[in-house]
Each structure stands twice: as structure tokens, then as C-alpha cells.
XYZ file of C-alpha atoms in Angstrom:
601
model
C 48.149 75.519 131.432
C 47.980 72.692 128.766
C 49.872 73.065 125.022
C 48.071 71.333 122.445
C 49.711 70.348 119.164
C 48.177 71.855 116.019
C 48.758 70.808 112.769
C 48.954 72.222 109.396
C 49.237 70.304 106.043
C 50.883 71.225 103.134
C 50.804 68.129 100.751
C 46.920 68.119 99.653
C 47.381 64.838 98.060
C 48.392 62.516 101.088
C 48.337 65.123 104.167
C 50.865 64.870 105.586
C 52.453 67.515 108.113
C 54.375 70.251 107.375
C 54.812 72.551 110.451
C 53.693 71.920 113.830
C 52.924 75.453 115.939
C 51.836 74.531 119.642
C 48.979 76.592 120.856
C 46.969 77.418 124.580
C 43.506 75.715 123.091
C 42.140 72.641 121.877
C 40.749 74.901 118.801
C 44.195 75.185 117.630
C 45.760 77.509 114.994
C 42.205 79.254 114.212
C 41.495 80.446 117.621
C 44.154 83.218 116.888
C 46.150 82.632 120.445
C 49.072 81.160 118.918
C 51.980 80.505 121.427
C 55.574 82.539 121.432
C 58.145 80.249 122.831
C 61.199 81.422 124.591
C 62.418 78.658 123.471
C 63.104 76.691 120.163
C 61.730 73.179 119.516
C 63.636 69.778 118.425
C 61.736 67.855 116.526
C 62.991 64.531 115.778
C 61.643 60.835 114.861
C 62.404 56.956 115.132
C 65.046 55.796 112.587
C 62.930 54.361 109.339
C 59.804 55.769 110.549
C 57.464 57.092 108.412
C 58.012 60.711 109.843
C 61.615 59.738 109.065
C 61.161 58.917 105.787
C 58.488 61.073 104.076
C 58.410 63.963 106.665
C 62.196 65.246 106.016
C 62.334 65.038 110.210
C 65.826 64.446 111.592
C 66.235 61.059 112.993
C 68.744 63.130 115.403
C 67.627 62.534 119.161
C 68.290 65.708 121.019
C 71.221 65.734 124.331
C 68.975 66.025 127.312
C 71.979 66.370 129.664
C 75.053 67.639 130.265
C 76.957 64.075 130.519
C 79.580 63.388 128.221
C 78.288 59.559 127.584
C 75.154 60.974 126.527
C 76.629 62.998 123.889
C 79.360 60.577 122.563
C 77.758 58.785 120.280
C 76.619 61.849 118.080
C 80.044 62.956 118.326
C 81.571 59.840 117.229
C 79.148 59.881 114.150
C 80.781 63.160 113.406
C 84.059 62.432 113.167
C 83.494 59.178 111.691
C 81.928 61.007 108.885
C 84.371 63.446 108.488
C 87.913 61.405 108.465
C 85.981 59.543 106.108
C 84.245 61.686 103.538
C 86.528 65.464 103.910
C 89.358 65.379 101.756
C 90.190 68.798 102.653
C 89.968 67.956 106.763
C 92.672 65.522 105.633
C 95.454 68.899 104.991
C 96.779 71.723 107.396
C 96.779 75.252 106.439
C 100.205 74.914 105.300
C 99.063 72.167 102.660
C 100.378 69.143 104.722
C 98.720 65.783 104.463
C 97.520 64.312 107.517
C 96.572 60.676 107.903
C 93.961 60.620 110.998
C 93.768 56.243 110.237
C 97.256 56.162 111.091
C 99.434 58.764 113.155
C 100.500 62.213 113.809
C 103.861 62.966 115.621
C 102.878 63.741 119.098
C 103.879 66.997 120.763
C 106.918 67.586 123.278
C 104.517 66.363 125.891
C 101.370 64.899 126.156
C 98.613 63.737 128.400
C 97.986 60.087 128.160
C 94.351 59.302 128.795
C 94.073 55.992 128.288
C 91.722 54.208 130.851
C 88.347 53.874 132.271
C 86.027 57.259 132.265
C 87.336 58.631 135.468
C 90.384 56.442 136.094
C 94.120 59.057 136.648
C 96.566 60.385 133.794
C 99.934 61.025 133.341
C 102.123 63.307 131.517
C 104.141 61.823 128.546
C 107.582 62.891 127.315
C 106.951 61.407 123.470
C 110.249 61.420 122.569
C 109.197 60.869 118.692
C 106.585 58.868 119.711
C 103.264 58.752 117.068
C 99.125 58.696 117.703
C 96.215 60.470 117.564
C 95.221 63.267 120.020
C 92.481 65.699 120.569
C 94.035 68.995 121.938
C 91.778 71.582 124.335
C 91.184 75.664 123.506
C 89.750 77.394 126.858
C 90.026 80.692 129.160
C 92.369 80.574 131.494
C 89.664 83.025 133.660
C 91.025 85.286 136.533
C 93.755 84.493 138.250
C 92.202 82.601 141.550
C 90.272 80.407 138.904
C 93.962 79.504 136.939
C 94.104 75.877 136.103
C 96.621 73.736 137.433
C 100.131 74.142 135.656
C 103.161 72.267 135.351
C 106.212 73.329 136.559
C 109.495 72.626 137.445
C 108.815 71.505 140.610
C 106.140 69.066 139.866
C 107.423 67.681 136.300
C 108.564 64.579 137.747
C 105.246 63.859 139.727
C 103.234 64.574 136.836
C 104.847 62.044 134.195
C 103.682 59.387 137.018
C 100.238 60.481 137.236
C 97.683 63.025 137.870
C 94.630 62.525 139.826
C 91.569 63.010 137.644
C 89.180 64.130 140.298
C 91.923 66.768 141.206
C 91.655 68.625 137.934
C 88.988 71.360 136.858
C 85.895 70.445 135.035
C 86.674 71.626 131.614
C 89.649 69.324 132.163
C 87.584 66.265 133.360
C 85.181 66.626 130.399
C 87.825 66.995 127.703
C 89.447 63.681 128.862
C 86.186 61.871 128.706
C 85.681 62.946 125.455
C 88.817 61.742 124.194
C 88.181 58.728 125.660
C 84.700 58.319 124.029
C 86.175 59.083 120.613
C 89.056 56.087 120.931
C 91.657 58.616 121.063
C 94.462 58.535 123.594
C 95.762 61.039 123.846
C 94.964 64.868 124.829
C 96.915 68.447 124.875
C 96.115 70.872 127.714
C 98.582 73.914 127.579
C 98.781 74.398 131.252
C 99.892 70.844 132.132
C 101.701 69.914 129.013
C 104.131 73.155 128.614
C 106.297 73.469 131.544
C 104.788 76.978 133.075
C 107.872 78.649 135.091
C 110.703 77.631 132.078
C 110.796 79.973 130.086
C 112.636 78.068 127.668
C 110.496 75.372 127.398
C 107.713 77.802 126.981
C 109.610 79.840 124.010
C 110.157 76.981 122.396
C 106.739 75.291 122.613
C 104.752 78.089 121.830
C 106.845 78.259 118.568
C 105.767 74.525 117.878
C 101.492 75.293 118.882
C 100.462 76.215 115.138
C 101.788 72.384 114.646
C 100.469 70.958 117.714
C 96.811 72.218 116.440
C 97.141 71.324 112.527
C 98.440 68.387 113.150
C 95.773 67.203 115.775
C 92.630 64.900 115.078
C 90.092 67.259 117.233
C 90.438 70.308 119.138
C 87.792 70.114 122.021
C 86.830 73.752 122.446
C 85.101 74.853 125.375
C 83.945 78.189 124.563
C 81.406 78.788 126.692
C 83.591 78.987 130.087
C 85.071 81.566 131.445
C 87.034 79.504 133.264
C 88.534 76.274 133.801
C 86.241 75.111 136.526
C 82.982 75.467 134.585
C 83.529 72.716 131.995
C 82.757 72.063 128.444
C 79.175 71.068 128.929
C 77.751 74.138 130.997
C 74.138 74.184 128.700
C 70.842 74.889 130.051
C 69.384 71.402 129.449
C 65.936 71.533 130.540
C 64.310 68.575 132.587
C 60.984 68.853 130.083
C 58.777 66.085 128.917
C 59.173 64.862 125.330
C 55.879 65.410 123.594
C 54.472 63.085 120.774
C 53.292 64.290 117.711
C 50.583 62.278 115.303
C 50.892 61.989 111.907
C 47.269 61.723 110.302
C 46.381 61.410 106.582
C 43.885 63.508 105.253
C 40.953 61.131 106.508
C 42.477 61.865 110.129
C 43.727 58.571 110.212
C 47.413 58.089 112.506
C 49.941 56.744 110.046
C 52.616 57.758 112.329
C 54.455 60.033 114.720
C 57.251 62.254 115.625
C 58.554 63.672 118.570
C 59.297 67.550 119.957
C 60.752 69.240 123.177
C 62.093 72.293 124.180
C 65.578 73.582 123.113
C 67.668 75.134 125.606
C 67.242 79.548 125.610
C 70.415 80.093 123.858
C 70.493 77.183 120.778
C 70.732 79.446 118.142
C 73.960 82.043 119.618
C 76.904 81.516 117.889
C 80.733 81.786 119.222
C 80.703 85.596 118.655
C 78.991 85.232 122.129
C 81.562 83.372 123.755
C 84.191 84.296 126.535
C 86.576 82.005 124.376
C 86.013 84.414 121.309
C 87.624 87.275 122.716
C 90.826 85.463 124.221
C 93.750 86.355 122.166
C 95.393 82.834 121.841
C 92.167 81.359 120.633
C 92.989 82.874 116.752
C 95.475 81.198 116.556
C 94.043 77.916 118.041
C 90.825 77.886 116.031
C 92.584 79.461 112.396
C 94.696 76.185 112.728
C 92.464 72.964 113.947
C 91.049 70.885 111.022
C 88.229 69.549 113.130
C 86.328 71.661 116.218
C 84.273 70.490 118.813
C 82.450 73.708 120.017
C 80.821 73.593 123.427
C 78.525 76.994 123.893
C 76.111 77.631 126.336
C 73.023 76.610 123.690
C 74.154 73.760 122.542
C 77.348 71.545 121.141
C 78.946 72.442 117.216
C 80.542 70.819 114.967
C 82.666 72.681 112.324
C 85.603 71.925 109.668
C 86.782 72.720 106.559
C 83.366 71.154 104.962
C 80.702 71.372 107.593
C 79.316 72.988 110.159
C 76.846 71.385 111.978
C 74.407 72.346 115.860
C 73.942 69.210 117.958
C 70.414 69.308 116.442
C 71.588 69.099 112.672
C 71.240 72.626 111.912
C 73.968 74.512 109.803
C 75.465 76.829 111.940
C 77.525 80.514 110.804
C 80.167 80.158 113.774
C 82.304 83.127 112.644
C 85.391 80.163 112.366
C 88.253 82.629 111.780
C 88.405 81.393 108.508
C 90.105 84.317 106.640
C 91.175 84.991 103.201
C 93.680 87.735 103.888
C 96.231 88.197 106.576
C 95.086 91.646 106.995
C 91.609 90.444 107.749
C 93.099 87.627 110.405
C 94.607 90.565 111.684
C 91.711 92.846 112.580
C 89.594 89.996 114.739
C 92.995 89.048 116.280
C 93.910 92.791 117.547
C 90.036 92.634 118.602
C 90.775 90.053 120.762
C 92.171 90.058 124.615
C 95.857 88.947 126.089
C 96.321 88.923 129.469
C 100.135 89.615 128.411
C 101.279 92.526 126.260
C 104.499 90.539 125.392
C 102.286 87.785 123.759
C 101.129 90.207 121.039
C 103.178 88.234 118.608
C 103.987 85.232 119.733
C 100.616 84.043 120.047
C 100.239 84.065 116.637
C 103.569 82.730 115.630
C 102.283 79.179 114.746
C 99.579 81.005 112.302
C 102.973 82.286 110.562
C 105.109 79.232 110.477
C 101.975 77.354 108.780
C 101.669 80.126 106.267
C 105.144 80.675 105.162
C 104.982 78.507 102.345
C 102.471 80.089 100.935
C 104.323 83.560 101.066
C 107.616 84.947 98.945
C 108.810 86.908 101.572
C 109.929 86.987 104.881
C 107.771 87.633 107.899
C 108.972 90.342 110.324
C 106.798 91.614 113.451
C 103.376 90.929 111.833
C 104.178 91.706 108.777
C 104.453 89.630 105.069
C 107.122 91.347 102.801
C 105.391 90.052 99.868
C 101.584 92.291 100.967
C 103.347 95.367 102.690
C 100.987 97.255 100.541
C 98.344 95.965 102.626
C 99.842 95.452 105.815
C 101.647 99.058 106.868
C 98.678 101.112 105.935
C 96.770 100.061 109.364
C 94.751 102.366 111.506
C 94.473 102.092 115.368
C 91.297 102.453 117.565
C 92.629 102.970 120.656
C 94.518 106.531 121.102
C 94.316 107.280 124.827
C 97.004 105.234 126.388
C 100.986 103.949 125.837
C 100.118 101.235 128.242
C 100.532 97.841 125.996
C 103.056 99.400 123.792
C 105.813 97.001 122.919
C 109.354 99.277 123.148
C 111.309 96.191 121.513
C 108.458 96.224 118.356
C 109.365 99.366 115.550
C 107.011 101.520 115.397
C 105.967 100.547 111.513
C 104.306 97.277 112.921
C 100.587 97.347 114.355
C 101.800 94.918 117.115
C 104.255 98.127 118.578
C 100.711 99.277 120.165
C 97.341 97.808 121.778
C 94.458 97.993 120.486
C 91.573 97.017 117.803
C 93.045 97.509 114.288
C 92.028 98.417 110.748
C 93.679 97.561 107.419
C 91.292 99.521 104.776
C 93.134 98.468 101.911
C 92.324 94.807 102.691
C 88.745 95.331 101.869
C 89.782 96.572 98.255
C 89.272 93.339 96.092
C 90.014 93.421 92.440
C 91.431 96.988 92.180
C 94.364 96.327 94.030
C 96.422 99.391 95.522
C 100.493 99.237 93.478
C 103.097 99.764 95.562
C 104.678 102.963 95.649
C 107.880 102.515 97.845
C 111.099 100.451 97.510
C 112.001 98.386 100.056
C 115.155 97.046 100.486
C 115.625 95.906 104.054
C 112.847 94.339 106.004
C 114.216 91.719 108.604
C 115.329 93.476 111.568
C 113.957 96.651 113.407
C 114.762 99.209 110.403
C 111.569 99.596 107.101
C 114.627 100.986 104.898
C 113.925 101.799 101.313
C 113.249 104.893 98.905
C 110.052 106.745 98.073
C 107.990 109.666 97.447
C 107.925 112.280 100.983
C 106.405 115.397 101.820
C 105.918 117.829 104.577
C 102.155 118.561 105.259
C 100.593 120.960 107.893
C 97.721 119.105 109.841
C 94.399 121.302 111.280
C 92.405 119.795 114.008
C 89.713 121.871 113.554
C 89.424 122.070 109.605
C 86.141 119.991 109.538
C 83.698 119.123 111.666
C 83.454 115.317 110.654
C 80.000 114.967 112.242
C 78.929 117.009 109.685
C 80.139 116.052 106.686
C 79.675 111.905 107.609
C 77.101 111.658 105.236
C 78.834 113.534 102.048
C 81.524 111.566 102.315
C 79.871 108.334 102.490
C 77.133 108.737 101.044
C 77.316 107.054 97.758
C 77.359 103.289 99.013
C 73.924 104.273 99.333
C 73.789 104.446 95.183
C 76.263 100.877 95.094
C 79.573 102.618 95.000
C 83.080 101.704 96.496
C 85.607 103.978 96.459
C 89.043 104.453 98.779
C 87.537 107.469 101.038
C 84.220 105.858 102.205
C 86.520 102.963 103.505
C 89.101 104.975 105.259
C 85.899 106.698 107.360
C 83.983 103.387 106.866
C 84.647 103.160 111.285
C 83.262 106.095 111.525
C 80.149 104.952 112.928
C 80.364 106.614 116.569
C 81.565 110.421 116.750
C 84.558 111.286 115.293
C 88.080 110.887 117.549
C 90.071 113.819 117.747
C 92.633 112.015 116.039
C 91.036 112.066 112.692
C 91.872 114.899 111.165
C 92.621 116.941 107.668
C 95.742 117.809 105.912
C 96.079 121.714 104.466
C 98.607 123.665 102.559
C 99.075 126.222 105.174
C 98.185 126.755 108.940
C 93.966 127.113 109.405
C 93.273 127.293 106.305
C 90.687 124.973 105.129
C 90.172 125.541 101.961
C 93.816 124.289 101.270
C 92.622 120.956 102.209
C 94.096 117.811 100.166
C 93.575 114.442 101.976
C 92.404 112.745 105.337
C 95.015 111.380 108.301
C 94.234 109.558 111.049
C 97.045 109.594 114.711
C 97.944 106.591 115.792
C 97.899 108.587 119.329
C 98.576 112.290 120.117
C 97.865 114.648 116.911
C 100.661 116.587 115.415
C 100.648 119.659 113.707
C 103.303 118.804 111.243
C 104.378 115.314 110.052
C 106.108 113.867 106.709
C 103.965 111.704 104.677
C 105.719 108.838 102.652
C 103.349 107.946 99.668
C 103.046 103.853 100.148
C 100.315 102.607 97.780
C 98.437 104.425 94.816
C 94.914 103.216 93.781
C 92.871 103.828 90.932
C 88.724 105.113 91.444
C 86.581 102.939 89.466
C 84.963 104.813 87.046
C 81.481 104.597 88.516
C 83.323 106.334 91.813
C 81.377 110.420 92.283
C 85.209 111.163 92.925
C 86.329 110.033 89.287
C 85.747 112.606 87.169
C 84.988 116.694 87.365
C 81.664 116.081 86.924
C 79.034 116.417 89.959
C 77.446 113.678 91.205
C 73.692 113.337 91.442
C 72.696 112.406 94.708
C 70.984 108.895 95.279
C 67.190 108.390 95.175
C 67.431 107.808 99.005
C 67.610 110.921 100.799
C 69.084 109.693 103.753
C 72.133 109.163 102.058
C 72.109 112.531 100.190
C 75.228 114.765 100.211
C 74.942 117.650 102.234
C 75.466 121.088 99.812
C 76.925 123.320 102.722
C 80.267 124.923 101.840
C 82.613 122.788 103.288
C 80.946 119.617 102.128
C 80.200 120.995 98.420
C 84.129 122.206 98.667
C 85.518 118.570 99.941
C 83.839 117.174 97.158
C 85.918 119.585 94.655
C 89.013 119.345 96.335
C 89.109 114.966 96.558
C 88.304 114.540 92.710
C 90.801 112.828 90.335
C 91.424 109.283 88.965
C 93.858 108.021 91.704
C 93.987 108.589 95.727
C 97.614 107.880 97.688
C 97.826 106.005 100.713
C 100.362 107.315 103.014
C 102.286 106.424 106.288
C 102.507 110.029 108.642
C 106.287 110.296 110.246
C 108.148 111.870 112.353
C 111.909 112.152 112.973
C 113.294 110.484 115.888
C 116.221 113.672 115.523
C 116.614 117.564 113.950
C 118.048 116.594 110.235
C 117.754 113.200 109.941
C 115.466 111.022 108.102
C 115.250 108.251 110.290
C 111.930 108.437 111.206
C 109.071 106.487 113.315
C 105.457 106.426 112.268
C 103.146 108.462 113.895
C 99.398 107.567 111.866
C 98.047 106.805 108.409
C 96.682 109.100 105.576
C 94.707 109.669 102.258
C 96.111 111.996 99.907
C 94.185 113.003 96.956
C 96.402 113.672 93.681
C 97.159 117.425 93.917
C 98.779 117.000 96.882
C 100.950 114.319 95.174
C 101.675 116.895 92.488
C 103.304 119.397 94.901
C 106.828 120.568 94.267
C 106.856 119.884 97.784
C 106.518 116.130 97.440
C 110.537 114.730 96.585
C 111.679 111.427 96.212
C 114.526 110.319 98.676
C 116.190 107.591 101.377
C 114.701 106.471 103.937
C 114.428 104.200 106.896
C 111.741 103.460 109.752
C 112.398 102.313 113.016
């Protein structure tokens, strides 16, 4: 089967071409059998050409392998262009200034790359030593497919070389493209942290959120799941480059431009990647300035003023780039650890870089100065202890596994006031003073299936209110840990607020009232009167009894946030937390609610 090139023209005055659709006949676009690609095109032209210069066509000449010398040039363009024209790529999260013309301490240890493409490398002790370095990001993969690590036994053999042909793919390709760049020398966690000294790898990992901010490119190969499948692992296809006539309105040639097929997967982004779900990578990618993304459909670009495909597209690469802790925190849990233990500390160098930027201290997870954001978390996973940190107190969201949810980080310009008094936070013990209260939980006191849409419905009509984003994750049926809050045992229509069990439901629990927030006025919930459902009937409320009566009971101007507790012992109030909650304001008003000492372990 031939493709024939049909053109359409959008400039009546000089003709010129405006989008090129490729087509089975030589009758082109009118014979109606246009041509679905599979595949998207690159379309590119000679430098100064007149496709070049009137056609807005990239001068960009697409990578039609998976060499690293083929690719080099484009990506020394890139970060030529960047270390000369981003101010901001010049500063680390924490606000340092980095000079990538001069030199960045180097880390504890370092591969030197220095050489010919494919010639050995050693391991460096820098002792102080300066230069620039790229720095790797990949999956480790399963356990036969582990990259080579050094260790105790080997550190002496390593500072006086390492074979290059011995070492994975990924590896191979990372050094050549430090080399390409002019950069010397390169970070690879495996070989460069000392693997069976556990002192050595306390210490370093404390020292990673520096390592990355401080280096000139992380090389990240996201597409692998393992070491052994490289950086470059696209679908280049072997097809012929096809060119494309320019003609003027009197069908005369007055140039040309070029087009060929784009690998199947150009357009996926790094939400697709094995490296997106690894739990160290947050930590990796939050921190690098400058990151060299290698995905299955093509090569990225991205830093703090560009992001940019291998064929000059802009690119949304999800980039971690986060404007609240709490919102770091919920792709982070998201993400996988092969090691429970490294719930923390793989995010420690995230921490150290921010700390400037914060008033108070940072204690498992948490920022003293946004604990009205960060305690009121909810957990997704409820069925198993296993990944449960006994060392971590219960208060912090790294004491379990598990995807979590911080609602109250979504709340932007309303913010939620404190409601507690803290007045230790640094070790184990949350002690302080606040508002408590017993509260009877039912499982059964509504069937949240059912009333999904009363609750919610009124984002349909542009509102935002506190209840729609505590059920917000609501999206699949309802756990069995999501459950109501009632004055008395099975009684219903006692209800007063929404909880949520971090894992097995209780039937009793005290509620400590953390953070109060005020409805918006334009909130259904606001005021006594009834809200008029939306024009779209899909979202309408349901006007069953229990939905018409939720809607009564969770009106007033101000909702409470709560932690659920338990005590750890018969008349004490030490207690451990046990799940979140919504209160609405009469259950706030209780003479059962009293103000009193406190502290969580």
C-alpha cells in the first residue's frame, strides 16, 4: 500500500501549507479515506529553510535510534540553554545558589567517568573535592535483576576501577551521557553508598536531598523496570523519512519539509512509568533542578522553566512539583518501598531542604508549624498491620502503609484555625490541651451508596464545602470503615458528623476537635434554608428520609475536624489515634464535649 501526502493551505495569499494529513489515494483529502495512524508524525525541516522560516516547522531532527551519540547533541543544546537562560534552575528548593560554570561540592563518593565512551571507572572518595556531576534515578527491579552494589568487601577494588562492560545497561548509558555533556562525574546509589554498612548508609541517605539539589542533571531512566534495560529502551522505528513539497498557490515547489513516524507511545507521560511508582523517586525528582527523562516514547526534558519532548513539544510530566507538604505527601504514600523501614527516611532529604522555609520542627512526617493540615489524614488501606512501623506514634501517617489523604490540604483560601494546643511535639508523645468528647459510632446508620449523590451533589452547581471533600474518595463503594457518629446506640436520627477507621471500626472512640472551618456562604450547608437542586439532574439530591434528614442534621456556619482516639489503658488519657472525623456544630455544642490534657502516643 502507498501513502500519499496531501496538502491543505491555509494562507490564501501565498499558499503555503498548513497541515499535512497522509492518505491511501493519489485523490487525496477529498476522496474521504483519510488515514488513522497508530502512530504520531515528526515533522521537521533544514535549518534556514524556507519551511523553517515561514512554515513555523521545527528545525528539530527527530532520534532515530537508541544510541546515546545520536541523542547528545540535542541534549547538550538543552542544558546549554538552560544554565544559561533559567535563573531559577540556578537555586535548590531550599533557596541555595548554585553555580553550574563553576562547582558543586561532590558527594561522599563518586563515580569518576572521565574517559573515552566505553573506557572503565572508578569510585572516588572526594574528600572535599569540587565539580560537576549528573546523578542517576532508576528501579532497582526484583531482586535477581539488583544492580551491582558496593560493599565492604569490594570498596577497595572499586576506588581502582570498575569494568564498564561489567555493569547493567541503564548504568552504561548514564555514563555515556555524562560523558557527552562534559561532565565528569556521575552518582549511582548502588555503587556509590556502601550497601552492607549500615552506617554509611544512615548517614548518606541523610545527605541524598543535597546530593540531588546540588547536582547539574539527574539522568532519569524511568522507563526500566530494571537496571539491565537501560535508559534508552524506545521503540525507534527503522521507517523511511518522507519529503514533503512546499508549493505556492500556482503549484510551484518553493521548498520542502520532512515527516516520519513517531514511536507508539510519544505522547505518555511519567504517570506511566515503573520509576513513578518507586518510593525513593519523590524524593529524587521533588529535589533535581534539571531532569533528563528517558520513557518508553521518547526522551524529556523538564526544570523549573521548561519542559520540553525530544520533538519540541511541551510536555505535562506530573514533576512532583507541589505546593503543599500535604499534597507531596499523598503521591509519596501512593508510591512503592520495597522496605517498610524506609517510610521516612526516604524522604528525609525533601525535609532537610525545606526546613528553612518552616517555623517549626519536623517530627515523623510532620511540620509543627501546618499540624492543622497534616494530622487530619485519612488512610486507604484498612485490611492489614503488615507495614506498620511499631517505633512511629500512632498520630503520624507514616505509623501505617498505605495511599493517604489530607482533605484539608485541598481547602485554599478558607483556611481551617487550629483548635488544639500543642505543647510538645519532638519525641513520640502529641501532648497538648483541647476540646474531647465521647461519641457512639453505628456501622450501619447509612447506607453511603445511597446517599453519594446528596452529599456531593452540589459541585455539580460550583460549590466547595468541607463534607464533599471528606467523601470526595468516595468514588468506588463505600469501605466499611466509613461510618457515622450518633448520640445513642442505632439510632440514626441522632446522627452529627462523618468518621472514617484508620483500620478495624470501633463502636466507641473520643474525638479531640483539631481544626474548625467556616462554610462559605454559597455552601447548601450554610444556612437553614433548603437548597434548590442543580439544573443537572444527575447531580440532584436524593429526597428519601435519610438523605432529606442528613441534610437537616449537617447545617450550620462551621464543621470540626476531629482526630478519633482510643486509650492505650482504663482511666487514662493517654491515648493513640484510631481514624479521622467531621463533626457538624451541634455535636460541638454537647455538654458532653469538655476541654482537658492530653497526650498521643
Amino acid at each position: 500500500m502507498s501513502i500519499y501526502i496531501c496538502r491543505t493551505y491555509s494562507d490564501s495569499e501565498r499558499g503555503l501549507v498548513s497541515w499535512v494529513y497522509l492518505t491511501r489515494s493519489r485523490k487525496g483529502f477529498s476522496d474521504g479515506k483519510r488515514l488513522c495512524l497508530s502512530h504520531g508524525l515528526a515533522v521537521w525541516a533544514d535549518k534556514d529553510s524556507f519551511a523553517a522560516k515561514h512554515c513555523e516547522i521545527t528545525t528539530e531532527r527527530p532520534i532515530f535510534t537508541n544510541e546515546p551519540a545520536e541523542a547528545a547533541p540535542l541534549f547538550r543544546k538543552w542544558l546549554q540553554e538552560c544554565v544559561s537562560q533559567h535563573p531559577k534552575c540556578r537555586r535548590t528548593i531550599a533557596g541555595h545558589s548554585i553555580c553550574d560554570e563553576g562547582a558543586s561540592i561532590l558527594p561522599t563518593r563518586i563515580l569518576s567517568v572521565q574517559g573515552d565512551s566505553d573506557s572503565d571507572v572508578r569510585l572516588l572518595e572526594s574528600s572535599g573535592l569540587r565539580g560537576r556531576y549528573c546523578i542517576l534515578s532508576y528501579c532497582w527491579g526484583e531482586p535477581s535483576r539488583h544492580p551491582p552494589k558496593t560493599t565492604t568487601d569490594n570498596l577497595c577494588n572499586h576506588l581502582v576501577g570498575i569494568r564498564f562492560h561489567d555493569m547493567p545497561k541503564t548504568f552504561r548509558d548514564a555514563i555515556m551521557i555524562t560523558r557527552s555533556l562534559g561532565i565528569d562525574y556521575l552518582w549511582i546509589d548502588s555503587l556509590c553508598i556502601v550497601q552492607d554498612d549500615h552506617d554509611d548508609w544512615a548517614n548518606e541517605s541523610k545527605l541524598m536531598g543535597d546530593y540531588y539539589g546540588n547536582a547539574t542533571l539527574m539522568i532519569g531512566a524511568a522507563g526500566a523496570k530494571d537496571p539491565t534495560e537501560g535508559c534508552f529502551n524506545v521503540d525507534r522505528l527503522q521507517t523511511p523519512v518522507f519529503t514533503a513539497p512546499i508549493a505556492d498557490k500556482n503549484r510551484q515547489v518553493i521548498g520542502s519539509f520532512y515527516i516520519s513516524l513517531l514511536p507508539r507511545n510519544h505522547t505518555r507521560g511519567t504517570d506511566f512509568s515503573p520509576l513513578r511508582h518507586r518510593g525513593w523517586a519523590a524524593q529524587e525528582w521533588y529535589l533535581s533542578r534539571r531532569k533528563l527523562i528517558f520513557m518508553p516514547g521518547g526522551v524529556t526534558w523538564a526544570c523549573k522553566e521548561a519542559e520540553l519532548h525530544e520533538r519540541g513539544s511541551i510536555t505535562d510530566n506530573a514533576l512532583y512539583e507541589y505546593n503543599s507538604w500535604s499534597l507531596f505527601l499523598e503521591f509519596y504514600t501512593s508510591a512503592h518501598l520495597t522496605f517498610a523501614s524506609d517510610r521516612l527516611q526516604a524522604i528525609q532529604g525533601v525535609a532537610n531542604a525545606l526546613s528553612s522555609a518552616h517555623d517549626g520542627i519536623y517530627a515523623y512526617g510532620l511540620w509543627e508549624d501546618e499540624l492543622t493540615t497534616n494530622l487530619i489524614w485519612e488512610s486507604s488501606n484498612v485490611s492489614s498491620p503488615m507495614g506498620d512501623l511499631p517505633d512511629v506514634p500512632s498520630w503520624s501517617w507514616a505509623a501505617t502503609r498505605g495511599e493517604k489523604y489530607w482533605p484539608l490540604s485541598m481547602m485554599d483560601g478558607n483556611r481551617p484555625m487550629l483548635q488544639i494546643e500543642i505543647s510538645r511535639v519532638n519525641t513520640r508523645l502529641l501532648r497538648g490541651s483541647g476540646y474531647l468528647r465521647l461519641a457512639h459510632v453505628q456501622q450501619a446508620l447509612f447506607d453511603f451508596r445511597h446517599i453519594w449523590r446528596t452529599l456531593y451533589y452540589s459541585l455539580g452547581a460550583g460549590f466547595e464545602y468541607p463534607d464533599s471533600s471528606f467523601l470526595g474518595i468516595f468514588e468506588k463503594e463505600a469501605d466499611c470503615h466509613r461510618m457515622g457518629f450518633a448520640y445513642g446506640e442505632n439510632d440514626p436520627f441522632n446522627f452529627f458528623g462523618l468518621c472514617a477507621f484508620d483500620r478495624i471500626p470501633l463502636s466507641e472512640v473520643y474525638c479531640l476537635f483539631v481544626a474548625l472551618y467556616n462554610r462559605v456562604e454559597n455552601d447548601p450547608y450554610y444556612t437553614d434554608k433548603s437548597p434548590a437542586n442543580p439544573p443537572d439532574s444527575n447531580t440532584a439530591r436524593c429526597t428519601c428520609q435519610q438523605c432529606a434528614f442528613i441534610f437537616e442534621m449537617a447545617k450550620g456556619r462551621v464543621v470540626y475536624w476531629t482526630l478519633l482516639l482510643q486509650p492505650v489503658s482504663q482511666d487514662s488519657w493517654t491515648l493513640r489515634r484510631v481514624g479521622m472525623g467531621l463533626f457538624y456544630l451541634r455535636a460541638f455544642n454537647s455538654a458532653q464535649t469538655v476541654f482537658r490534657n492530653f497526650q498521643i502516643v
